[in-house]
PDB file of C-alpha atoms and ligand atoms in Angstrom:
ATOM      1  CA  MET G 410      31.838 161.169  81.637  1.00  0.00           C
ATOM      2  CA  SER G 411      34.007 158.122  83.010  1.00  0.00           C
ATOM      3  CA  LEU G 412      32.577 156.667  86.008  1.00  0.00           C
ATOM      4  CA  PRO G 413      34.834 155.256  88.935  1.00  0.00           C
ATOM      5  CA  ALA G 414      35.113 151.615  89.432  1.00  0.00           C
ATOM      6  CA  SER G 415      32.612 151.594  92.325  1.00  0.00           C
ATOM      7  CA  VAL G 416      29.863 153.302  90.210  1.00  0.00           C
ATOM      8  CA  GLN G 417      27.955 151.334  87.476  1.00  0.00           C
ATOM      9  CA  LEU G 418      25.176 152.952  85.349  1.00  0.00           C
ATOM     10  CA  CYS G 419      22.514 150.466  84.662  1.00  0.00           C
ATOM     11  CA  GLU G 420      18.954 151.155  83.257  1.00  0.00           C
ATOM     12  CA  ALA G 421      16.362 149.496  86.013  1.00  0.00           C
ATOM     13  CA  ILE G 422      13.650 149.834  83.161  1.00  0.00           C
ATOM     14  CA  PRO G 423      14.930 151.060  79.618  1.00  0.00           C
ATOM     15  CA  GLY G 424      15.304 154.801  79.418  1.00  0.00           C
ATOM     16  CA  TYR G 425      15.494 155.256  83.537  1.00  0.00           C
ATOM     17  CA  PRO G 426      19.088 155.583  84.603  1.00  0.00           C
ATOM     18  CA  VAL G 427      20.230 154.205  87.936  1.00  0.00           C
ATOM     19  CA  PHE G 428      23.784 154.500  89.371  1.00  0.00           C
ATOM     20  CA  ILE G 429      24.601 151.471  91.454  1.00  0.00           C
ATOM     21  CA  ILE G 430      27.459 152.328  94.000  1.00  0.00           C
ATOM     22  CA  GLN G 431      29.310 149.372  95.432  1.00  0.00           C
ATOM     23  CA  HIS G 432      32.373 150.411  97.444  1.00  0.00           C
ATOM     24  CA  PRO G 433      34.128 148.873 100.679  1.00  0.00           C
ATOM     25  CA  ALA G 434      32.316 151.581 102.690  1.00  0.00           C
ATOM     26  CA  CYS G 435      28.832 151.091 101.636  1.00  0.00           C
ATOM     27  CA  THR G 436      26.563 150.047  98.570  1.00  0.00           C
ATOM     28  CA  ALA G 437      23.893 152.733  97.094  1.00  0.00           C
ATOM     29  CA  ARG G 438      21.749 153.492  94.660  1.00  0.00           C
ATOM     30  CA  ILE G 439      20.908 156.758  92.898  1.00  0.00           C
ATOM     31  CA  ALA G 440      18.259 157.497  90.111  1.00  0.00           C
ATOM     32  CA  LEU G 441      18.993 160.365  87.767  1.00  0.00           C
ATOM     33  CA  ASN G 442      15.068 160.813  87.847  1.00  0.00           C
ATOM     34  CA  GLY G 443      15.120 163.569  90.772  1.00  0.00           C
ATOM     35  CA  ALA G 444      18.687 163.108  91.478  1.00  0.00           C
ATOM     36  CA  HIS G 445      17.201 160.590  93.882  1.00  0.00           C
ATOM     37  CA  VAL G 446      19.224 158.554  96.561  1.00  0.00           C
ATOM     38  CA  MET G 447      17.128 155.709  96.587  1.00  0.00           C
ATOM     39  CA  GLU G 448      19.223 153.139  98.961  1.00  0.00           C
ATOM     40  CA  TRP G 449      22.178 153.440 101.067  1.00  0.00           C
ATOM     41  CA  ILE G 450      23.547 150.577 102.905  1.00  0.00           C
ATOM     42  CA  PRO G 451      26.620 151.189 105.003  1.00  0.00           C
ATOM     43  CA  ALA G 452      29.102 148.052 105.355  1.00  0.00           C
ATOM     44  CA  GLY G 453      27.950 145.742 108.223  1.00  0.00           C
ATOM     45  CA  GLN G 454      24.649 147.412 108.268  1.00  0.00           C
ATOM     46  CA  SER G 455      20.964 146.774 107.003  1.00  0.00           C
ATOM     47  CA  PRO G 456      19.542 149.233 104.827  1.00  0.00           C
ATOM     48  CA  VAL G 457      19.127 152.832 106.363  1.00  0.00           C
ATOM     49  CA  LEU G 458      16.933 154.292 103.739  1.00  0.00           C
ATOM     50  CA  TYR G 459      13.600 152.879 103.253  1.00  0.00           C
ATOM     51  CA  HIS G 460      12.592 152.111  99.820  1.00  0.00           C
ATOM     52  CA  SER G 461       8.961 151.140  99.021  1.00  0.00           C
ATOM     53  CA  PRO G 462       9.041 147.809  97.090  1.00  0.00           C
ATOM     54  CA  GLN G 463       5.738 149.341  95.249  1.00  0.00           C
ATOM     55  CA  ALA G 464       7.952 152.468  94.132  1.00  0.00           C
ATOM     56  CA  VAL G 465       7.072 153.591  90.705  1.00  0.00           C
ATOM     57  CA  LEU G 466      10.299 153.918  88.796  1.00  0.00           C
ATOM     58  CA  GLU G 467       9.053 156.157  85.827  1.00  0.00           C
ATOM     59  CA  PRO G 468      10.545 159.090  84.475  1.00  0.00           C
ATOM     60  CA  GLY G 469       8.498 162.140  85.744  1.00  0.00           C
ATOM     61  CA  LYS G 470       7.210 160.311  88.670  1.00  0.00           C
ATOM     62  CA  PRO G 471       8.248 160.796  92.521  1.00  0.00           C
ATOM     63  CA  ILE G 472       9.874 157.671  93.833  1.00  0.00           C
ATOM     64  CA  ARG G 473       8.496 156.505  97.347  1.00  0.00           C
ATOM     65  CA  GLY G 474      11.454 156.180  99.534  1.00  0.00           C
ATOM     66  CA  GLY G 475      15.216 157.160  99.876  1.00  0.00           C
ATOM     67  CA  ILE G 476      15.746 161.007  99.826  1.00  0.00           C
ATOM     68  CA  PRO G 477      13.089 162.707  97.549  1.00  0.00           C
ATOM     69  CA  VAL G 478      14.240 166.466  96.675  1.00  0.00           C
ATOM     70  CA  CYS G 479      11.461 168.591  97.548  1.00  0.00           C
ATOM     71  CA  TRP G 480      11.915 171.893  95.951  1.00  0.00           C
ATOM     72  CA  PRO G 481      11.578 174.852  95.171  1.00  0.00           C
ATOM     73  CA  TRP G 482       8.256 174.579  97.399  1.00  0.00           C
ATOM     74  CA  PHE G 483       7.217 172.060  99.840  1.00  0.00           C
ATOM     75  CA  GLY G 484       3.949 170.250 100.223  1.00  0.00           C
ATOM     76  CA  PRO G 485       1.083 171.880  98.059  1.00  0.00           C
ATOM     77  CA  HIS G 486       2.143 174.853  95.994  1.00  0.00           C
ATOM     78  CA  PRO G 487       1.537 178.052  97.851  1.00  0.00           C
ATOM     79  CA  SER G 488      -0.927 179.558  95.437  1.00  0.00           C
ATOM     80  CA  ASP G 489      -1.974 177.040  92.433  1.00  0.00           C
ATOM     81  CA  GLU G 490      -3.315 173.720  93.470  1.00  0.00           C
ATOM     82  CA  THR G 491      -2.852 172.351  90.079  1.00  0.00           C
ATOM     83  CA  MET G 492       1.063 172.654  90.663  1.00  0.00           C
ATOM     84  CA  PRO G 493       2.790 169.180  91.885  1.00  0.00           C
ATOM     85  CA  MET G 494       3.110 168.451  95.577  1.00  0.00           C
ATOM     86  CA  HIS G 495       6.590 169.100  96.740  1.00  0.00           C
ATOM     87  CA  GLY G 496       7.802 170.965  93.757  1.00  0.00           C
ATOM     88  CA  PHE G 497       9.214 169.738  90.485  1.00  0.00           C
ATOM     89  CA  ALA G 498      12.875 168.847  91.123  1.00  0.00           C
ATOM     90  CA  ARG G 499      12.183 165.230  92.402  1.00  0.00           C
ATOM     91  CA  THR G 500      10.573 164.653  88.969  1.00  0.00           C
ATOM     92  CA  ARG G 501      12.811 166.233  86.606  1.00  0.00           C
ATOM     93  CA  PRO G 502      16.027 164.434  85.051  1.00  0.00           C
ATOM     94  CA  TRP G 503      19.204 165.977  86.407  1.00  0.00           C
ATOM     95  CA  THR G 504      22.564 165.712  84.993  1.00  0.00           C
ATOM     96  CA  LEU G 505      25.436 164.107  86.504  1.00  0.00           C
ATOM     97  CA  MET G 506      28.419 166.572  86.865  1.00  0.00           C
ATOM     98  CA  GLU G 507      30.891 164.637  89.023  1.00  0.00           C
ATOM     99  CA  ALA G 508      31.608 161.000  90.147  1.00  0.00           C
ATOM    100  CA  SER G 509      34.922 160.170  92.043  1.00  0.00           C
ATOM    101  CA  GLU G 510      35.938 157.695  94.890  1.00  0.00           C
ATOM    102  CA  SER G 511      38.380 157.639  97.677  1.00  0.00           C
ATOM    103  CA  ASP G 512      39.240 155.050 100.480  1.00  0.00           C
ATOM    104  CA  GLU G 513      36.342 156.671 102.358  1.00  0.00           C
ATOM    105  CA  GLY G 514      33.600 156.315  99.843  1.00  0.00           C
ATOM    106  CA  VAL G 515      32.076 158.013  96.555  1.00  0.00           C
ATOM    107  CA  LYS G 516      31.168 161.507  95.918  1.00  0.00           C
ATOM    108  CA  MET G 517      28.676 162.237  93.062  1.00  0.00           C
ATOM    109  CA  SER G 518      27.104 165.546  92.247  1.00  0.00           C
ATOM    110  CA  PHE G 519      24.072 166.343  89.865  1.00  0.00           C
ATOM    111  CA  VAL G 520      22.671 169.717  88.610  1.00  0.00           C
ATOM    112  CA  LEU G 521      19.178 170.807  87.475  1.00  0.00           C
ATOM    113  CA  CYS G 522      18.969 174.243  85.595  1.00  0.00           C
ATOM    114  CA  SER G 523      16.384 176.266  84.617  1.00  0.00           C
ATOM    115  CA  ASP G 524      14.625 175.940  81.227  1.00  0.00           C
ATOM    116  CA  ALA G 525      11.338 176.612  79.458  1.00  0.00           C
ATOM    117  CA  ALA G 526       9.728 173.478  80.993  1.00  0.00           C
ATOM    118  CA  THR G 527      10.728 174.800  84.559  1.00  0.00           C
ATOM    119  CA  HIS G 528       9.733 178.236  83.606  1.00  0.00           C
ATOM    120  CA  GLU G 529       6.077 176.817  83.091  1.00  0.00           C
ATOM    121  CA  LEU G 530       6.236 175.903  86.788  1.00  0.00           C
ATOM    122  CA  TRP G 531       8.163 178.514  88.534  1.00  0.00           C
ATOM    123  CA  PRO G 532       9.317 181.871  86.925  1.00  0.00           C
ATOM    124  CA  HIS G 533      12.949 181.887  88.010  1.00  0.00           C
ATOM    125  CA  GLU G 534      16.465 181.213  86.639  1.00  0.00           C
ATOM    126  CA  PHE G 535      18.247 178.950  88.611  1.00  0.00           C
ATOM    127  CA  GLU G 536      20.833 176.211  89.356  1.00  0.00           C
ATOM    128  CA  ALA G 537      20.283 173.507  91.727  1.00  0.00           C
ATOM    129  CA  HIS G 538      23.130 171.178  92.674  1.00  0.00           C
ATOM    130  CA  LEU G 539      22.991 167.876  94.732  1.00  0.00           C
ATOM    131  CA  THR G 540      26.269 166.666  96.015  1.00  0.00           C
ATOM    132  CA  VAL G 541      26.149 163.239  97.591  1.00  0.00           C
ATOM    133  CA  HIS G 542      29.120 161.735  99.744  1.00  0.00           C
ATOM    134  CA  LEU G 543      28.359 158.046 100.309  1.00  0.00           C
ATOM    135  CA  GLY G 544      30.480 155.965 102.759  1.00  0.00           C
ATOM    136  CA  ALA G 545      29.966 155.234 106.482  1.00  0.00           C
ATOM    137  CA  THR G 546      27.878 158.152 106.743  1.00  0.00           C
ATOM    138  CA  LEU G 547      25.576 159.718 104.056  1.00  0.00           C
ATOM    139  CA  ASP G 548      26.004 163.468 103.488  1.00  0.00           C
ATOM    140  CA  VAL G 549      23.485 165.375 101.028  1.00  0.00           C
ATOM    141  CA  SER G 550      23.642 168.755 100.164  1.00  0.00           C
ATOM    142  CA  LEU G 551      21.349 170.879  97.857  1.00  0.00           C
ATOM    143  CA  MET G 552      22.815 173.988  96.708  1.00  0.00           C
ATOM    144  CA  THR G 553      20.396 176.629  95.065  1.00  0.00           C
ATOM    145  CA  ILE G 554      21.838 179.596  93.037  1.00  0.00           C
ATOM    146  CA  ASN G 555      19.671 182.480  92.149  1.00  0.00           C
ATOM    147  CA  LYS G 556      20.353 183.372  88.557  1.00  0.00           C
ATOM    148  CA  SER G 557      17.290 185.546  88.129  1.00  0.00           C
ATOM    149  CA  GLY G 558      17.185 189.270  88.897  1.00  0.00           C
ATOM    150  CA  SER G 559      14.874 189.169  91.489  1.00  0.00           C
ATOM    151  CA  ASP G 560      14.538 187.666  95.065  1.00  0.00           C
ATOM    152  CA  MET G 561      13.441 183.932  95.268  1.00  0.00           C
ATOM    153  CA  LEU G 562      11.296 182.423  97.959  1.00  0.00           C
ATOM    154  CA  LEU G 563      12.476 178.989  98.603  1.00  0.00           C
ATOM    155  CA  ALA G 564      10.965 176.173 100.503  1.00  0.00           C
ATOM    156  CA  GLU G 565      12.597 172.687 100.284  1.00  0.00           C
ATOM    157  CA  ALA G 566      13.252 169.492 102.027  1.00  0.00           C
ATOM    158  CA  LEU G 567      15.518 166.545 101.857  1.00  0.00           C
ATOM    159  CA  HIS G 568      12.510 164.186 102.502  1.00  0.00           C
ATOM    160  CA  THR G 569      14.590 161.160 103.809  1.00  0.00           C
ATOM    161  CA  TYR G 570      12.935 157.823 104.808  1.00  0.00           C
ATOM    162  CA  LEU G 571      14.442 155.902 107.335  1.00  0.00           C
ATOM    163  CA  THR G 572      14.101 152.143 107.653  1.00  0.00           C
ATOM    164  CA  VAL G 573      13.176 151.013 111.188  1.00  0.00           C
ATOM    165  CA  GLY G 574      12.469 147.560 112.580  1.00  0.00           C
ATOM    166  CA  ASP G 575       9.281 148.488 114.754  1.00  0.00           C
ATOM    167  CA  ILE G 576       7.915 152.028 114.755  1.00  0.00           C
ATOM    168  CA  SER G 577       6.035 151.375 117.857  1.00  0.00           C
ATOM    169  CA  GLN G 578       9.370 150.858 119.631  1.00  0.00           C
ATOM    170  CA  VAL G 579      11.016 153.932 118.045  1.00  0.00           C
ATOM    171  CA  THR G 580      11.947 157.093 120.166  1.00  0.00           C
ATOM    172  CA  VAL G 581      13.120 160.335 118.358  1.00  0.00           C
ATOM    173  CA  LYS G 582      15.006 162.863 120.543  1.00  0.00           C
ATOM    174  CA  GLY G 583      16.280 166.080 120.100  1.00  0.00           C
ATOM    175  CA  LEU G 584      12.898 168.015 119.349  1.00  0.00           C
ATOM    176  CA  ASP G 585      12.065 168.434 123.266  1.00  0.00           C
ATOM    177  CA  GLY G 586      10.795 171.859 123.779  1.00  0.00           C
ATOM    178  CA  SER G 587      10.507 172.768 119.931  1.00  0.00           C
ATOM    179  CA  GLY G 588       7.482 174.352 118.752  1.00  0.00           C
ATOM    180  CA  TYR G 589       5.858 172.573 115.614  1.00  0.00           C
ATOM    181  CA  LEU G 590       3.098 172.843 113.074  1.00  0.00           C
ATOM    182  CA  ASP G 591       1.039 169.771 113.517  1.00  0.00           C
ATOM    183  CA  THR G 592      -0.536 169.217 109.879  1.00  0.00           C
ATOM    184  CA  VAL G 593      -2.664 166.220 110.821  1.00  0.00           C
ATOM    185  CA  GLY G 594      -6.276 167.281 110.698  1.00  0.00           C
ATOM    186  CA  GLU G 595      -6.725 170.829 111.590  1.00  0.00           C
ATOM    187  CA  ARG G 596      -3.184 172.759 111.083  1.00  0.00           C
ATOM    188  CA  THR G 597      -2.165 173.704 114.658  1.00  0.00           C
ATOM    189  CA  GLU G 598       1.053 175.131 116.296  1.00  0.00           C
ATOM    190  CA  ARG G 599       2.026 173.088 119.258  1.00  0.00           C
ATOM    191  CA  GLN G 600       4.924 172.371 121.725  1.00  0.00           C
ATOM    192  CA  GLN G 601       6.920 169.328 122.024  1.00  0.00           C
ATOM    193  CA  SER G 602       7.097 167.813 125.306  1.00  0.00           C
ATOM    194  CA  GLY G 603       9.754 165.090 125.812  1.00  0.00           C
ATOM    195  CA  ASP G 604      10.823 162.585 123.146  1.00  0.00           C
ATOM    196  CA  ILE G 605       8.482 161.710 120.079  1.00  0.00           C
ATOM    197  CA  THR G 606       7.191 158.342 120.073  1.00  0.00           C
ATOM    198  CA  PHE G 607       4.440 157.000 117.583  1.00  0.00           C
ATOM    199  CA  ASP G 608       1.146 155.340 118.086  1.00  0.00           C
ATOM    200  CA  ARG G 609      -0.908 157.248 115.508  1.00  0.00           C
ATOM    201  CA  GLU G 610      -0.210 159.254 112.100  1.00  0.00           C
ATOM    202  CA  VAL G 611       2.418 162.065 112.820  1.00  0.00           C
ATOM    203  CA  ASP G 612       3.280 164.729 110.006  1.00  0.00           C
ATOM    204  CA  ARG G 613       5.037 167.867 111.956  1.00  0.00           C
ATOM    205  CA  GLN G 614       6.911 170.818 110.799  1.00  0.00           C
ATOM    206  CA  TYR G 615       9.459 171.346 113.826  1.00  0.00           C
ATOM    207  CA  HIS G 616      10.764 174.979 114.075  1.00  0.00           C
ATOM    208  CA  SER G 617      14.522 173.416 114.791  1.00  0.00           C
ATOM    209  CA  SER G 618      17.746 173.729 113.507  1.00  0.00           C
ATOM    210  CA  GLY G 619      19.232 170.902 115.508  1.00  0.00           C
ATOM    211  CA  THR G 620      20.315 167.411 115.347  1.00  0.00           C
ATOM    212  CA  VAL G 621      17.852 164.445 115.864  1.00  0.00           C
ATOM    213  CA  THR G 622      18.476 160.918 116.887  1.00  0.00           C
ATOM    214  CA  VAL G 623      16.104 157.995 116.068  1.00  0.00           C
ATOM    215  CA  THR G 624      16.502 155.259 118.478  1.00  0.00           C
ATOM    216  CA  ASP G 625      15.529 151.916 116.977  1.00  0.00           C
ATOM    217  CA  PRO G 626      15.474 148.995 119.668  1.00  0.00           C
ATOM    218  CA  ALA G 627      14.262 146.558 117.049  1.00  0.00           C
ATOM    219  CA  LEU G 628      17.165 146.941 114.759  1.00  0.00           C
ATOM    220  CA  ASN G 629      19.544 147.558 117.577  1.00  0.00           C
ATOM    221  CA  ARG G 630      20.641 150.983 116.438  1.00  0.00           C
ATOM    222  CA  THR G 631      20.342 154.701 116.492  1.00  0.00           C
ATOM    223  CA  LEU G 632      20.465 157.048 113.662  1.00  0.00           C
ATOM    224  CA  THR G 633      21.742 160.703 113.894  1.00  0.00           C
ATOM    225  CA  ILE G 634      20.587 163.041 111.493  1.00  0.00           C
ATOM    226  CA  GLU G 635      22.485 166.215 111.385  1.00  0.00           C
ATOM    227  CA  LYS G 636      21.487 169.329 109.291  1.00  0.00           C
ATOM    228  CA  GLY G 637      22.831 172.416 107.613  1.00  0.00           C
ATOM    229  CA  GLU G 638      21.101 175.742 106.749  1.00  0.00           C
ATOM    230  CA  SER G 639      17.894 173.816 107.901  1.00  0.00           C
ATOM    231  CA  GLY G 640      15.262 175.544 110.121  1.00  0.00           C
ATOM    232  CA  THR G 641      12.457 172.980 109.715  1.00  0.00           C
ATOM    233  CA  THR G 642      12.608 169.388 110.658  1.00  0.00           C
ATOM    234  CA  VAL G 643       9.763 167.477 109.416  1.00  0.00           C
ATOM    235  CA  VAL G 644       8.670 164.293 111.162  1.00  0.00           C
ATOM    236  CA  TRP G 645       6.482 161.913 109.215  1.00  0.00           C
ATOM    237  CA  ASN G 646       4.744 158.492 109.614  1.00  0.00           C
ATOM    238  CA  PRO G 647       1.641 157.968 107.728  1.00  0.00           C
ATOM    239  CA  TRP G 648       0.050 155.233 110.178  1.00  0.00           C
ATOM    240  CA  ILE G 649      -2.526 152.711 108.910  1.00  0.00           C
ATOM    241  CA  GLU G 650      -5.178 155.022 106.843  1.00  0.00           C
ATOM    242  CA  LYS G 651      -2.665 157.226 105.093  1.00  0.00           C
ATOM    243  CA  SER G 652      -0.603 154.013 104.201  1.00  0.00           C
ATOM    244  CA  LYS G 653      -3.685 152.629 102.675  1.00  0.00           C
ATOM    245  CA  ARG G 654      -4.322 155.456 100.548  1.00  0.00           C
ATOM    246  CA  LEU G 655      -0.920 155.609  99.084  1.00  0.00           C
ATOM    247  CA  ALA G 656      -0.802 153.073  96.209  1.00  0.00           C
ATOM    248  CA  ASP G 657       2.999 153.065  96.206  1.00  0.00           C
ATOM    249  CA  LEU G 658       3.302 151.856  99.646  1.00  0.00           C
ATOM    250  CA  PRO G 659       2.415 148.608 101.039  1.00  0.00           C
ATOM    251  CA  ASP G 660      -0.580 148.803 103.822  1.00  0.00           C
ATOM    252  CA  GLU G 661       1.687 147.575 106.523  1.00  0.00           C
ATOM    253  CA  ALA G 662       4.693 149.593 105.589  1.00  0.00           C
ATOM    254  CA  TYR G 663       4.175 152.181 108.279  1.00  0.00           C
ATOM    255  CA  HIS G 664       5.682 149.725 110.878  1.00  0.00           C
ATOM    256  CA  HIS G 665       8.947 149.895 109.049  1.00  0.00           C
ATOM    257  CA  PHE G 666       9.915 153.568 108.390  1.00  0.00           C
ATOM    258  CA  LEU G 667       9.635 157.232 109.230  1.00  0.00           C
ATOM    259  CA  CYS G 668      10.680 160.487 107.594  1.00  0.00           C
ATOM    260  CA  ILE G 669      13.225 162.631 109.276  1.00  0.00           C
ATOM    261  CA  GLU G 670      13.384 165.640 106.857  1.00  0.00           C
ATOM    262  CA  ALA G 671      16.118 168.639 106.723  1.00  0.00           C
ATOM    263  CA  ALA G 672      13.842 171.300 105.460  1.00  0.00           C
ATOM    264  CA  ASN G 673      13.063 174.998 105.245  1.00  0.00           C
ATOM    265  CA  ALA G 674       9.205 175.329 105.230  1.00  0.00           C
ATOM    266  CA  GLY G 675       6.630 177.717 106.653  1.00  0.00           C
ATOM    267  CA  ALA G 676       8.334 180.362 108.614  1.00  0.00           C
ATOM    268  CA  ALA G 677      11.588 178.917 107.763  1.00  0.00           C
ATOM    269  CA  THR G 678      11.177 179.957 103.853  1.00  0.00           C
ATOM    270  CA  VAL G 679      14.452 181.203 102.515  1.00  0.00           C
ATOM    271  CA  THR G 680      14.447 184.541 100.601  1.00  0.00           C
ATOM    272  CA  LEU G 681      17.280 184.390  98.413  1.00  0.00           C
ATOM    273  CA  PRO G 682      18.573 187.446  96.878  1.00  0.00           C
ATOM    274  CA  SER G 683      19.311 187.809  93.078  1.00  0.00           C
ATOM    275  CA  GLY G 684      22.845 186.080  92.495  1.00  0.00           C
ATOM    276  CA  SER G 685      23.153 184.301  95.854  1.00  0.00           C
ATOM    277  CA  ALA G 686      23.206 180.891  97.109  1.00  0.00           C
ATOM    278  CA  HIS G 687      22.121 178.744  99.855  1.00  0.00           C
ATOM    279  CA  THR G 688      22.863 175.071 100.792  1.00  0.00           C
ATOM    280  CA  LEU G 689      20.577 172.730 102.688  1.00  0.00           C
ATOM    281  CA  ARG G 690      22.337 169.741 103.907  1.00  0.00           C
ATOM    282  CA  THR G 691      21.516 166.390 106.021  1.00  0.00           C
ATOM    283  CA  ILE G 692      24.175 164.010 107.524  1.00  0.00           C
ATOM    284  CA  ILE G 693      22.826 160.588 108.215  1.00  0.00           C
ATOM    285  CA  SER G 694      25.176 158.231 110.651  1.00  0.00           C
ATOM    286  CA  VAL G 695      24.691 154.954 112.304  1.00  0.00           C
ATOM    287  CA  GLN G 696      25.589 153.749 115.808  1.00  0.00           C
TER     288      GLN G 696
HETATM  289  O1  TA6 U 741       6.769 165.545 104.557  1.00  0.00           O
HETATM  290  C1  TA6 U 741       5.497 165.052 104.891  1.00  0.00           C
HETATM  291  C2  TA6 U 741       4.624 165.197 103.723  1.00  0.00           C
HETATM  292  O2  TA6 U 741       4.238 166.568 103.589  1.00  0.00           O
HETATM  293  C3  TA6 U 741       3.273 164.459 104.233  1.00  0.00           C
HETATM  294  O3  TA6 U 741       2.051 165.253 104.409  1.00  0.00           O
HETATM  295  C4  TA6 U 741       2.899 163.439 102.952  1.00  0.00           C
HETATM  296  O4  TA6 U 741       2.138 164.008 102.029  1.00  0.00           O
HETATM  297  C5  TA6 U 741       4.362 163.054 102.568  1.00  0.00           C
HETATM  298  O5  TA6 U 741       5.069 164.446 102.585  1.00  0.00           O
HETATM  299  C6  TA6 U 741       4.557 162.376 101.216  1.00  0.00           C
HETATM  300  O6  TA6 U 741       4.263 163.268 100.081  1.00  0.00           O
HETATM  301  P1  TA6 U 741       4.044 162.479  98.878  1.00  0.00           P
HETATM  302  O7  TA6 U 741       3.769 163.854  97.726  1.00  0.00           O
HETATM  303  O8  TA6 U 741       5.780 162.348  98.561  1.00  0.00           O
HETATM  304  O9  TA6 U 741       3.164 161.444  98.612  1.00  0.00           O
END
């Protein structure tokens, strides 16, 4: 496939293809491993996605940062603890299907199809399509097509890592009044009162389809995260102790990122009938 002038294919490491996007509207990087949007920098802005300087770039390994595609389950496997965390899509090699450019930006789409290897992990025939529109905003869609003869139970997340200047000054708006599953310590259902601020580990699955904003006074910007076909918004910051336990994350990194994830998990798990399709979407913009 020929690539548009604003897209170059390089091998960050031999055998590890990464697409470098350099367009007047933005620069970005996307790894074929996991169809993983690693970085996105709109023109005139500092990086919007957080990418760990200790991220492991090896085939079959998840990348710490950017937008991991958590699919077809979210978190631990529902019944088999030997299965990988957050499914297998983020550690499989996807196939580039389309790369095009316009004055507004670049569109790239990738596909992952079921095969003998995925059948070992998940007994369904499927196609997963990731479509990315990169420009002044970042629009990522994950379409699942159920090619099998039975219903498919699908939990998923576009697990977006967002760069912030100082987490202690950040405010997340848009979830006031929403119920959520608090997974720090004893898993407990709670209700959000007011905006979200950060002075401890936060790992919550909000039962919400709405738009969220992240106000970041230190970087003097507000990020807006809109969603499509998403009944769960995951908000995560590992804080001090969990950051120390993550080898691919600097101990102090928690000051400078949080995750706002368009997801379908828990009660929002999707039942996808045979032959049908479902598209999870996140749209990130900067003000
Ligand atoms: O989305 C939040 C979460 O489920 C956290 O519990 C934490 O485990 C995070 O995902 C990262 O998971 P990972 O497998 O990428 O280390």
